[in-house]
Amino acid sequence: MFLFFLSSGLFLGWSLGANHAAANVFGTAVGSRMISFKRAAILCSVFVILGAVISGAGTSDTIEKLGSVNAIAGAFIVALAAALSVYVMTVVGYPVSTSEGIIGAIIGWHFFTGTLVDYTSLTKIVSSWIACPILSAIFSIILYKLVVFCIKTFNIRMFKLDKLTRYGLIIAGIFGAYSLGANNIANVMGVFVPVSPFRDISFMGIVSLTSSQQLFLIGGISIALGVITYSRRVMVTVGTGIMRISPVSALVAVWAHSTVLFLFASQGLERFLINHGLPSIPLVPVSSSQAIVGAVIGIGLLKGGKGIRWKTVGGISVGWVATPLLAALISFISLFFFQNVFQQQTYKPVEYVVSAQALERIEHQGIPVNELRSMVGKKFPTALKFNKVLKKYSFLRQDNISFIMESAEYHKMEITETAIHSLDEEWLTEEQIEALEKLEGQVFIHTWMMDKALARISPAWNMKKDDKLFNRALEDKLAYIHDLFRDGEASVK
Amino acid sequence: MDFDFFRRGPGIETQIDEFLNRISEAGLIFKGAVVDYLKGDLETFVQKRDRLHEVERQGDVLRRDLELMLYTKTLIPESRGDVLELIENMDSLLDHYKGAMWKIDIEHPRICNEFHEDFKELVAFGVEAVESTVCACRAFFKNINTASTHMDKVIYWEKKSDVVSTRLQRAIFEREDLRLSHKRHIRDFVRFMEKIADEAEDVIDRLSIYIVKRAL
């Protein structure tokens, strides 16, 4: 059943690979016939998958923060709405991205479910869409100047330059494919991460894949299939189209595009910038097509701005607004039908209860609670309603409200013997299972209460400082046991 | 994908150099042969005609190799089209030398002594124009920024060739002792020689477009 629901994401991945994304990275090389389509498709597929599996987590976290679509049927509709909106916009002729589609579709899901949109993440994402082509243009200008300086200084001859350009295009294509996988996999699989039924697996203790990475692998393969089955015509068309700006300019454009996609996806770079006290670049899925258009415009501006197709620039701006709106609309309407006509659960309702324990936690955080005491024991059916009430307290800052909401999220979880017996013994460690057994019979009403109780009993349930991989795996395990004890069995199989 | 980092043997640039060397060599042979013909040394003229024929044949072989190389191994299509056209155009200059040589050999024009100096000058200017085109061509492949200097020289030699050609044609038709058919025969030769410089100019006109296309 999960695979059926995943199909919309796979379709989105396929269309991403089949359309301009792959053509942007290898189109020039294929168009110039320096590499056959077959080889380009293989290289592109391999590196898209590698990029997705190795570096796809960064952008995916951002998508997750924006909206944790908590039911598989909801995730299915969200991905489908994104794919349809991208398809419609492409037919109309705008250079749009799957990123715009998926964000719009997630917002549509929020409206439908009455859950809260994380506006901080949304602002971060939308500003990145605008920053992406601009940054790409800046990069292409700098790169172009650098390349021209080198050609002139070292008097690189025509044939040598041509050869370097050709090899440069292959390397840029590989780098671009990796960056594309790392950056755009979140669009394809991001919404499925919170509902993934996969467990972390290890191959002979050498290679291990987290549940998200397994999803990214499947998503990467769907992009690769798109590249192999359908991108040939687009690659040749786009490739020759870009070529008209001169081979060196084309090389610069592909490099600038790939670098920008990489910057918006690299967790390593983000860590480096943060460690050195520099402003970090948000890890957000951006549009490959818009990056390449931005890069070409940058070179055009450098040459006096003549011949720039301002209509295309206008098209990008239209895409920023129209695609998310369309996706949100499709998502909202489809969710309505899916839920009411097909009787599928598109979201799990989340209630909020300010319990005594939650109030204590809030107080411990240093938030004044005297005026909140009147709320103790009250139930709020949706995040929107609870948020509305909290907003009335003018002394609460936005971060206070977020913390209160997180503390009051209500999930009744009972540690039963049956549930303990159904635990995945291969995935959880002995120590972790023992800790759970010690809690048998207890009931928790907030997930943080359960996490706290487990952490107190065993260090195996404690987050480790500076071990991001361990912590990510632990988060996956915690999400699994929350689901398991909440419903008596893992909600998604 | 042809990763020929370790490939040895004549590269495309060497082949082009060889091809252009043939054009320069053909120019020198042609100039010498015309002088021999005017001197009446027909034996040396025939030797040079055969030599030029051989050089032209070698040029053709090189051109074909180059075209094959360009099609199968190197260059991005846009540059490839330009380079192929340039080589074809340069080859037509080589053909023009050969054509002029055979025309003299077959038609044996009787060129009056008083026209000899102008005739030699006309041929020399044509050969100079072609030689400057060869230099411009080399610069296009090796140091594109210096190509314009050579292209200016081509224009200079073409103008000089025009002046001599006009002077010569005027002088031919001013001679009253020559029959009209004789005058027209010599005039044909003058025009044929003048065309060498004209063709060279046409080549650099196209070359200037290729250079603009590759401008950084």
XYZ file of C-alpha atoms in Angstrom:
709
model
C 0.000 0.000 0.000
C 2.846 2.360 0.849
C 4.274 1.872 -2.631
C 0.948 2.834 -4.174
C 0.870 6.052 -2.186
C 4.516 6.659 -2.999
C 3.659 6.516 -6.708
C 2.756 10.207 -6.905
C 6.195 11.091 -5.530
C 7.784 8.722 -8.018
C 5.795 10.368 -10.796
C 7.044 13.758 -9.600
C 10.605 12.388 -9.614
C 10.162 10.914 -13.066
C 8.896 14.211 -14.477
C 11.767 16.053 -12.798
C 14.254 13.757 -14.513
C 12.377 13.726 -17.802
C 12.128 17.473 -18.063
C 14.530 20.343 -17.952
C 16.409 19.424 -14.799
C 18.541 16.721 -16.432
C 18.753 18.678 -19.648
C 20.157 21.656 -17.777
C 23.114 19.686 -16.491
C 23.960 17.490 -19.473
C 22.053 19.157 -22.311
C 25.018 21.167 -23.548
C 27.331 18.176 -23.583
C 24.782 16.003 -25.395
C 23.692 18.811 -27.715
C 27.303 19.322 -28.722
C 27.596 15.581 -29.306
C 30.732 15.341 -27.203
C 29.069 12.679 -25.144
C 26.397 10.292 -26.303
C 22.956 10.514 -24.753
C 23.364 7.002 -23.357
C 26.541 7.836 -21.463
C 25.160 11.181 -20.316
C 21.999 9.476 -19.056
C 24.043 6.871 -17.141
C 26.370 9.463 -15.588
C 23.450 11.731 -14.770
C 21.434 8.911 -13.194
C 24.309 7.604 -11.076
C 25.220 11.032 -9.728
C 21.627 12.137 -9.155
C 21.139 9.014 -7.004
C 24.438 9.558 -5.162
C 23.585 13.213 -4.521
C 20.122 12.290 -3.279
C 21.305 9.550 -0.908
C 24.464 11.234 0.403
C 23.449 14.874 0.587
C 19.671 14.936 0.285
C 18.912 15.271 3.991
C 19.551 19.026 4.276
C 16.816 20.311 2.004
C 14.497 17.551 3.117
C 14.703 18.787 6.724
C 13.505 22.207 5.548
C 10.512 20.700 3.749
C 9.745 18.664 6.867
C 9.905 21.759 9.039
C 7.471 23.558 6.758
C 4.889 20.891 7.141
C 5.010 17.417 8.490
C 2.364 15.738 6.373
C 1.400 13.079 8.917
C -0.712 10.664 6.838
C 0.455 8.721 3.841
C -2.673 9.482 1.780
C -2.070 13.192 2.426
C 1.519 12.899 1.266
C 0.272 11.128 -1.859
C -2.102 13.972 -2.717
C 0.487 16.645 -1.910
C 3.041 15.107 -4.297
C 0.375 14.551 -6.950
C -0.837 18.160 -6.707
C 2.756 19.367 -7.068
C 3.328 17.188 -10.133
C 0.064 18.331 -11.761
C 0.714 22.020 -11.137
C 4.240 21.732 -12.564
C 2.814 19.911 -15.574
C 0.174 22.593 -16.179
C 2.684 25.442 -15.822
C 5.129 23.699 -18.151
C 2.416 23.219 -20.765
C 1.599 26.931 -20.508
C 5.299 27.575 -21.084
C 6.731 28.900 -17.814
C 10.115 27.736 -16.476
C 8.779 26.479 -13.133
C 10.196 24.128 -10.552
C 8.955 21.165 -8.590
C 10.005 23.099 -5.503
C 7.342 25.751 -6.105
C 4.797 23.018 -6.732
C 5.516 21.003 -3.595
C 5.567 24.046 -1.299
C 2.228 25.221 -2.666
C 0.779 21.726 -2.265
C 1.987 21.507 1.358
C 0.360 24.868 2.104
C -2.833 23.531 0.530
C -2.608 20.570 2.929
C -2.184 22.977 5.870
C -5.289 24.917 4.869
C -7.262 21.735 4.495
C -6.183 20.250 7.815
C -6.265 23.458 9.813
C -2.657 22.997 10.873
C -0.170 25.814 11.195
C 2.219 26.870 8.470
C 5.733 27.484 9.749
C 6.129 30.971 8.346
C 9.835 31.135 9.240
C 10.526 28.155 6.995
C 8.177 29.457 4.332
C 9.891 32.855 4.223
C 13.239 31.096 4.058
C 12.095 28.975 1.124
C 10.423 31.748 -0.867
C 13.355 34.119 -0.439
C 15.653 31.323 -1.641
C 13.629 31.003 -4.855
C 14.292 34.659 -5.561
C 17.907 34.433 -4.404
C 18.616 31.386 -6.572
C 18.605 32.992 -10.061
C 20.171 36.171 -8.693
C 22.972 34.224 -7.030
C 23.377 32.147 -10.170
C 23.722 35.336 -12.246
C 26.339 36.713 -9.842
C 28.282 33.441 -9.925
C 28.203 33.265 -13.693
C 29.504 36.845 -13.955
C 32.392 36.112 -11.569
C 33.169 32.760 -13.210
C 32.992 34.234 -16.699
C 35.399 37.031 -15.796
C 37.748 34.496 -14.249
C 37.619 32.206 -17.283
C 38.203 35.099 -19.717
C 41.130 36.282 -17.608
C 42.684 32.800 -17.696
C 42.133 32.394 -21.452
C 43.764 35.741 -22.152
C 46.600 35.406 -19.660
C 47.587 31.896 -20.690
C 46.715 32.470 -24.353
C 44.711 29.264 -24.520
C 44.463 28.266 -28.181
C 41.211 27.534 -29.929
C 41.456 23.753 -30.026
C 42.831 23.509 -26.500
C 40.059 25.778 -25.279
C 37.532 23.699 -27.104
C 38.852 20.514 -25.555
C 38.904 22.063 -22.073
C 35.360 23.322 -22.614
C 34.196 19.861 -23.612
C 35.746 18.095 -20.640
C 34.641 20.960 -18.408
C 31.074 20.372 -19.561
C 31.231 16.688 -18.617
C 32.615 17.464 -15.154
C 30.094 20.279 -14.714
C 27.370 17.834 -15.765
C 28.453 15.296 -13.152
C 28.674 17.968 -10.456
C 25.328 19.357 -11.595
C 23.679 15.938 -11.463
C 24.989 15.367 -7.916
C 23.816 18.809 -6.790
C 20.471 18.278 -8.477
C 19.983 15.003 -6.623
C 21.036 16.566 -3.319
C 18.915 19.662 -3.756
C 15.755 18.466 -5.457
C 15.211 15.064 -3.845
C 13.372 16.889 -1.059
C 10.728 17.945 -3.582
C 10.203 14.385 -4.634
C 10.439 12.511 -1.336
C 10.420 15.191 1.384
C 6.700 14.823 2.174
C 7.035 11.066 2.569
C 9.864 11.225 5.139
C 7.605 11.660 8.212
C 5.392 8.722 7.133
C 8.155 6.426 5.933
C 7.783 2.806 7.114
C 11.468 2.035 6.441
C 13.975 1.229 9.158
C 17.667 2.000 9.101
C 19.593 -0.782 7.397
C 23.244 -1.684 7.270
C 25.106 -3.656 4.627
C 27.768 -5.785 6.359
C 28.443 -2.908 8.725
C 30.106 -0.901 5.947
C 27.309 1.063 4.377
C 24.259 2.052 6.348
C 21.162 3.761 5.070
C 18.710 5.627 7.251
C 15.003 5.355 6.503
C 15.073 8.756 4.754
C 18.075 7.705 2.692
C 16.188 4.624 1.504
C 13.354 6.890 0.410
C 15.856 9.175 -1.319
C 17.332 6.163 -3.076
C 13.909 5.245 -4.472
C 13.256 8.887 -5.385
C 16.698 9.136 -6.995
C 15.954 6.047 -9.064
C 12.666 7.591 -10.220
C 14.534 10.740 -11.335
C 17.085 8.512 -13.078
C 14.261 6.658 -14.857
C 12.913 9.997 -16.032
C 16.356 10.884 -17.377
C 16.803 7.564 -19.158
C 13.307 7.152 -20.573
C 12.246 10.601 -21.595
C 14.887 13.329 -21.396
C 16.615 12.701 -24.737
C 14.578 15.158 -26.819
C 14.638 17.865 -24.137
C 18.377 17.403 -23.641
C 19.096 17.949 -27.301
C 16.735 20.927 -27.598
C 17.832 22.678 -24.430
C 21.441 21.813 -25.119
C 21.524 23.395 -28.531
C 19.474 26.313 -27.224
C 22.012 27.138 -24.550
C 24.861 26.534 -26.966
C 23.891 29.609 -28.932
C 25.478 31.721 -26.236
C 28.980 30.345 -27.169
C 30.598 27.230 -25.759
C 32.559 29.014 -23.021
C 29.457 30.874 -21.846
C 27.525 27.605 -21.814
C 30.213 26.003 -19.661
C 30.144 28.936 -17.248
C 26.337 28.794 -17.078
C 26.296 25.075 -16.222
C 29.000 25.528 -13.570
C 27.248 28.513 -11.974
C 23.957 26.591 -11.953
C 25.529 23.507 -10.385
C 27.367 25.537 -7.743
C 24.179 27.340 -6.710
C 22.245 24.085 -6.418
C 25.086 22.640 -4.353
C 25.211 25.687 -2.046
C 21.504 25.354 -1.304
C 21.949 21.657 -0.493
C 25.294 21.183 1.254
C 25.111 20.492 4.955
C 28.913 20.380 5.089
C 29.176 23.915 3.779
C 26.446 25.057 6.147
C 28.385 23.596 9.096
C 31.601 25.218 7.872
C 29.980 28.649 7.575
C 28.328 28.382 10.982
C 31.561 27.200 12.636
C 33.382 30.203 11.204
C 30.727 32.641 12.346
C 29.612 33.375 8.784
C 26.013 33.704 7.651
C 24.873 30.317 6.404
C 22.920 29.592 3.249
C 19.541 27.998 3.959
C 19.201 24.430 2.713
C 16.228 24.777 0.431
C 15.195 22.976 -2.747
C 15.509 25.513 -5.564
C 14.782 25.424 -9.270
C 17.377 24.041 -11.638
C 15.794 25.745 -14.659
C 15.703 29.108 -12.939
C 19.328 28.726 -11.879
C 20.394 28.137 -15.472
C 18.279 31.028 -16.771
C 19.801 33.247 -14.057
C 23.307 32.211 -15.102
C 22.635 32.956 -18.774
C 21.166 36.345 -17.868
C 24.284 37.091 -15.798
C 26.488 36.532 -18.842
C 24.051 38.561 -20.953
C 24.276 41.465 -18.519
C 28.049 41.291 -18.596
C 27.897 41.698 -22.359
C 25.741 44.810 -22.162
C 22.323 43.303 -21.554
C 21.388 43.058 -25.207
C 19.531 39.965 -26.304
C 18.280 39.065 -22.840
C 14.802 37.626 -23.109
C 13.030 39.673 -20.474
C 9.899 37.650 -21.163
C 11.646 34.608 -19.670
C 12.628 36.671 -16.624
C 8.980 37.706 -16.274
C 8.006 34.050 -16.631
C 10.192 33.119 -13.653
C 8.505 35.737 -11.470
C 5.070 34.534 -12.562
C 6.151 30.987 -11.643
C 7.081 32.080 -8.099
C 3.481 33.155 -7.462
C 1.302 31.159 -9.859
C 2.778 27.666 -9.329
C 2.383 27.548 -5.519
C -1.117 29.036 -5.780
C -2.166 26.493 -8.376
C -0.577 23.639 -6.416
C -2.267 24.764 -3.197
C -5.625 24.880 -4.953
C -5.218 21.449 -6.575
C -3.963 20.030 -3.275
C -6.889 21.473 -1.295
C -9.564 20.261 -3.727
C -7.977 16.816 -4.169
C -7.608 16.349 -0.409
C -11.276 17.186 0.004
C -12.272 14.569 -2.558
C -9.831 11.963 -1.349
C -10.988 12.345 2.232
C -14.729 12.622 1.636
C -15.328 10.584 -1.506
C -12.679 7.880 -1.206
C -12.772 7.851 2.601
C -8.991 8.034 2.942
C -7.304 9.561 5.940
C -5.307 12.470 4.545
C -4.144 13.706 7.945
C -4.116 12.591 11.519
C -5.922 15.161 13.616
C -3.664 16.488 16.344
C -5.248 17.841 19.500
C -3.686 20.183 22.022
C -4.103 19.888 25.761
C -2.370 22.094 28.295
C -1.759 19.429 30.925
C -0.196 20.076 34.313
C 3.015 18.430 33.057
C 3.050 20.588 29.956
C 2.547 23.713 32.045
C 5.464 22.672 34.276
C 7.652 22.203 31.182
C 6.594 25.608 29.850
C 7.331 27.258 33.198
C 10.699 25.542 33.317
C 11.489 27.166 29.987
C 11.084 30.582 31.661
C 7.770 31.454 30.037
C 5.306 33.211 32.416
C 2.471 30.745 33.023
C 0.151 32.455 35.517
C -2.308 33.563 32.863
C -2.121 30.199 31.120
C -3.278 28.241 34.195
C -6.928 28.834 33.278
C -6.323 26.731 30.170
C -5.194 23.617 32.057
C -7.241 20.573 31.061
C -8.853 22.271 28.038
C -8.722 20.527 24.680
C -8.121 22.356 21.417
C -9.103 20.374 18.315
C -6.684 21.972 15.837
C -3.394 23.844 15.839
C -5.077 26.861 14.280
C -7.600 27.194 17.108
C -4.964 26.745 19.817
C -2.677 29.219 18.104
C -5.505 31.758 17.868
C -6.082 31.512 21.628
C -2.373 31.801 22.420
C -2.028 34.875 20.192
C -4.411 36.709 22.516
C -1.690 36.694 25.168
C 0.345 39.629 24.044
C 3.288 38.817 26.327
C 4.021 35.606 24.407
C 6.628 35.846 21.674
C 6.406 33.699 18.539
C 9.076 31.300 19.850
C 7.181 31.032 23.160
C 4.015 30.120 21.268
C 5.877 27.474 19.254
C 7.279 25.948 22.452
C 3.882 25.933 24.175
C 2.290 24.276 21.159
C 5.002 21.642 21.006
C 4.590 20.955 24.747
C 0.810 20.732 24.558
C 0.597 18.461 21.503
C -1.590 15.604 22.690
C -0.814 11.994 21.850
C -2.012 9.281 24.207
C 0.546 6.488 24.260
C 0.300 3.335 26.342
C 3.282 1.040 26.749
C 1.539 -2.303 26.427
C 3.046 -5.763 26.468
C 1.615 -6.540 23.023
C 3.182 -3.456 21.536
C 6.539 -4.253 23.151
C 6.423 -7.715 21.590
C 5.876 -6.247 18.158
C 8.979 -4.026 18.426
C 11.487 -4.268 15.580
C 14.252 -6.130 17.422
C 16.731 -5.843 14.582
C 16.496 -2.098 14.444
C 16.287 -1.181 18.141
C 19.183 -2.133 20.407
C 18.752 -4.496 23.352
C 19.362 -1.628 25.747
C 16.663 0.436 24.079
C 14.130 -2.408 24.259
C 14.973 -3.050 27.916
C 14.309 0.585 28.687
C 10.919 0.326 27.003
C 10.096 -2.830 28.954
C 10.772 -0.978 32.191
C 8.088 1.506 31.218
C 5.461 -1.194 30.619
C 2.013 -0.224 31.816
C 2.717 3.499 31.814
C 0.664 6.001 29.849
C 2.014 9.213 28.357
C 0.009 12.038 26.865
C 2.847 13.959 25.220
C 5.658 12.554 23.104
C 8.263 14.618 24.947
C 7.178 12.974 28.218
C 7.901 9.539 26.807
C 11.249 10.688 25.363
C 12.217 12.178 28.702
C 11.263 9.028 30.619
C 13.277 6.840 28.242
C 16.304 9.135 28.363
C 16.215 8.984 32.164
C 16.256 5.178 32.182
C 18.860 4.539 29.491
C 21.643 6.525 27.793
C 20.759 4.598 24.626
C 17.740 6.913 24.325
C 19.791 10.089 24.926
C 20.795 12.436 22.123
C 24.548 12.729 21.755
C 26.371 16.002 21.417
C 28.085 16.442 18.017
C 26.816 13.145 16.606
C 24.302 14.255 14.039
C 24.006 10.833 12.402
C 23.236 9.069 15.695
C 20.747 11.768 16.632
C 18.993 11.529 13.273
C 18.678 7.767 13.629
C 17.416 8.209 17.202
C 14.793 10.692 15.990
C 13.602 8.105 13.476
C 13.375 5.478 16.236
C 11.495 7.805 18.552
C 9.014 8.647 15.773
C 8.553 4.901 15.264
C 7.808 4.112 18.897
C 5.508 7.137 19.225
C 3.488 5.724 16.348
C 3.637 2.191 17.671
C 2.425 2.926 21.179
C -0.078 5.532 20.061
C -1.984 3.239 17.756
C -1.023 -0.101 19.145
C 0.973 -0.755 15.998
C 3.065 1.310 13.615
C 0.619 3.435 11.659
C 2.192 2.862 8.301
C 3.171 -0.507 6.984
C 33.410 9.902 -25.253
C 36.933 10.181 -26.510
C 39.357 10.747 -23.691
C 42.474 11.242 -25.758
C 44.688 12.784 -23.100
C 47.400 10.278 -23.848
C 46.966 10.173 -27.587
C 50.088 10.963 -29.538
C 50.545 11.662 -33.240
C 49.729 14.714 -35.300
C 47.126 16.799 -33.534
C 44.567 18.820 -35.405
C 46.536 22.025 -34.913
C 49.648 20.478 -36.532
C 47.506 19.249 -39.423
C 46.083 22.722 -39.972
C 49.627 24.161 -39.867
C 50.679 21.631 -42.497
C 47.721 22.543 -44.674
C 48.462 26.270 -44.410
C 52.156 25.590 -45.188
C 51.019 24.020 -48.464
C 49.153 27.200 -49.389
C 52.211 29.361 -48.642
C 54.437 26.990 -50.619
C 51.984 26.990 -53.532
C 52.062 30.818 -53.547
C 55.855 30.875 -53.839
C 55.850 28.260 -56.617
C 53.129 30.110 -58.510
C 54.940 33.456 -58.291
C 58.181 31.851 -59.532
C 56.403 29.978 -62.322
C 54.804 33.177 -63.689
C 58.256 34.843 -63.770
C 59.658 31.800 -65.613
C 56.812 31.897 -68.124
C 57.308 35.589 -68.805
C 61.056 34.930 -69.245
C 60.203 32.242 -71.741
C 61.739 29.449 -69.645
C 58.953 26.985 -70.333
C 60.884 23.936 -69.071
C 61.167 25.339 -65.521
C 57.586 26.554 -65.785
C 56.381 23.016 -66.492
C 58.440 21.650 -63.585
C 56.867 24.229 -61.278
C 53.407 23.457 -62.680
C 53.891 19.802 -61.761
C 55.262 20.733 -58.350
C 52.261 22.971 -57.701
C 49.957 20.190 -58.814
C 51.579 17.895 -56.271
C 51.346 20.478 -53.494
C 47.664 21.015 -54.306
C 47.074 17.264 -54.142
C 48.793 17.085 -50.737
C 46.653 20.022 -49.622
C 43.514 18.147 -50.662
C 44.555 15.050 -48.708
C 45.226 17.176 -45.625
C 41.901 18.971 -46.037
C 40.004 15.685 -46.193
C 41.816 14.369 -43.110
C 41.059 17.578 -41.288
C 37.401 17.457 -42.184
C 37.145 13.888 -40.983
C 38.978 14.754 -37.773
C 36.727 17.715 -37.128
C 33.602 15.676 -37.745
C 34.532 12.629 -35.737
C 36.685 13.763 -32.866
C 36.855 17.372 -32.001
C 35.036 20.596 -31.637
C 31.669 21.757 -30.517
C 29.394 21.956 -33.638
C 29.277 25.733 -33.823
C 33.071 26.093 -33.935
C 33.284 23.035 -36.160
C 31.084 24.600 -38.860
C 33.202 27.744 -38.904
C 36.501 25.904 -39.006
C 35.301 23.604 -41.796
C 34.150 26.586 -43.848
C 37.438 28.371 -43.276
C 39.424 25.368 -44.452
C 37.217 25.015 -47.542
C 37.766 28.673 -48.349
C 41.521 28.407 -47.910
C 41.494 25.367 -50.151
C 39.743 27.365 -52.868
C 42.741 29.766 -52.840
C 45.016 26.821 -53.427
C 42.730 25.717 -56.270
C 42.913 29.199 -57.752
C 46.730 28.980 -57.948
C 46.456 25.637 -59.670
C 43.758 26.890 -62.030
C 45.829 29.931 -63.043
C 48.849 27.730 -63.684
C 46.888 25.377 -65.955
C 45.223 28.280 -67.702
C 48.650 29.688 -68.619
C 49.870 26.245 -69.628
C 46.895 25.568 -71.890
C 46.221 28.984 -73.368
C 49.827 30.278 -73.644
C 48.889 33.947 -73.512
C 51.220 36.237 -75.443
C 51.965 38.954 -72.918
C 53.792 41.930 -74.397
C 57.117 42.868 -72.774
C 55.900 46.257 -71.616
C 53.246 44.533 -69.452
C 55.648 42.096 -67.818
C 56.569 44.203 -64.782
C 52.950 45.071 -63.999
C 51.953 41.465 -64.538
C 54.619 40.210 -62.096
C 53.549 42.874 -59.592
C 49.897 41.851 -59.901
C 50.776 38.209 -59.208
C 53.072 39.186 -56.323
C 50.364 41.302 -54.672
C 47.856 38.445 -55.023
C 50.311 36.011 -53.417
C 51.022 38.535 -50.618
C 47.299 38.871 -49.983
C 46.977 35.081 -49.728
C 50.035 34.888 -47.470
C 48.525 37.469 -45.107
C 45.290 35.440 -45.135
C 47.320 32.376 -44.130
C 48.832 34.384 -41.248
C 45.388 35.624 -40.165
C 44.183 32.044 -40.256
C 47.062 30.823 -38.085
C 46.366 33.642 -35.648
C 42.696 32.594 -35.491
C 43.750 29.206 -34.189
C 46.664 30.303 -32.031
C 46.285 33.885 -30.877
C 42.997 35.325 -31.950
C 43.868 38.856 -30.778
C 46.597 39.274 -33.410
C 44.431 38.153 -36.349
C 43.185 41.665 -37.134
C 46.709 42.929 -37.977
C 47.040 40.310 -40.707
C 43.539 40.958 -41.938
C 44.385 44.642 -42.416
C 47.343 43.588 -44.549
C 45.074 41.502 -46.802
C 42.924 44.561 -47.451
C 46.077 46.573 -48.216
C 47.356 44.030 -50.804
C 43.951 43.697 -52.397
C 43.790 47.461 -52.956
C 47.289 47.464 -54.472
C 46.255 44.584 -56.705
C 43.178 46.545 -57.860
C 45.316 49.536 -58.794
C 47.781 47.465 -60.848
C 44.965 45.547 -62.524
C 43.180 48.744 -63.608
C 46.433 50.256 -64.847
C 47.289 47.121 -66.769
C 43.853 46.792 -68.409
C 43.918 50.427 -69.432
C 47.384 49.978 -70.947
C 46.298 46.850 -72.829
C 43.336 48.515 -74.478
C 45.363 51.647 -75.300
C 47.602 49.565 -77.558
C 46.302 50.078 -81.086
C 48.607 47.548 -82.718
C 47.009 44.602 -80.913
C 43.955 42.790 -82.187
C 40.852 42.969 -80.009
C 40.913 39.216 -79.452
C 44.508 39.453 -78.205
C 43.641 42.356 -75.911
C 40.673 40.450 -74.498
C 42.800 37.364 -73.966
C 45.411 39.223 -71.930
C 42.637 41.114 -70.083
C 41.138 37.758 -69.042
C 44.441 36.771 -67.486
C 44.747 40.071 -65.659
C 41.277 39.612 -64.209
C 42.063 36.015 -63.249
C 45.185 37.121 -61.352
C 43.345 40.012 -59.714
C 40.753 37.559 -58.406
C 43.377 35.883 -56.202
C 43.531 38.966 -53.953
C 39.748 39.417 -54.173
C 39.168 35.874 -52.994
C 41.656 36.334 -50.174
C 39.659 39.367 -49.087
C 36.414 37.353 -49.154
C 38.044 34.761 -46.878
C 39.049 37.324 -44.282
C 35.591 38.900 -44.404
C 34.167 35.585 -43.253
C 37.029 35.079 -40.813
C 36.168 38.356 -39.112
C 32.666 36.984 -38.451
C 34.087 33.794 -36.918
C 36.285 35.942 -34.717
C 33.331 38.019 -33.535
C 31.449 34.794 -32.753
C 34.307 33.570 -30.590
C 34.793 36.916 -28.881
C 34.858 36.553 -25.100
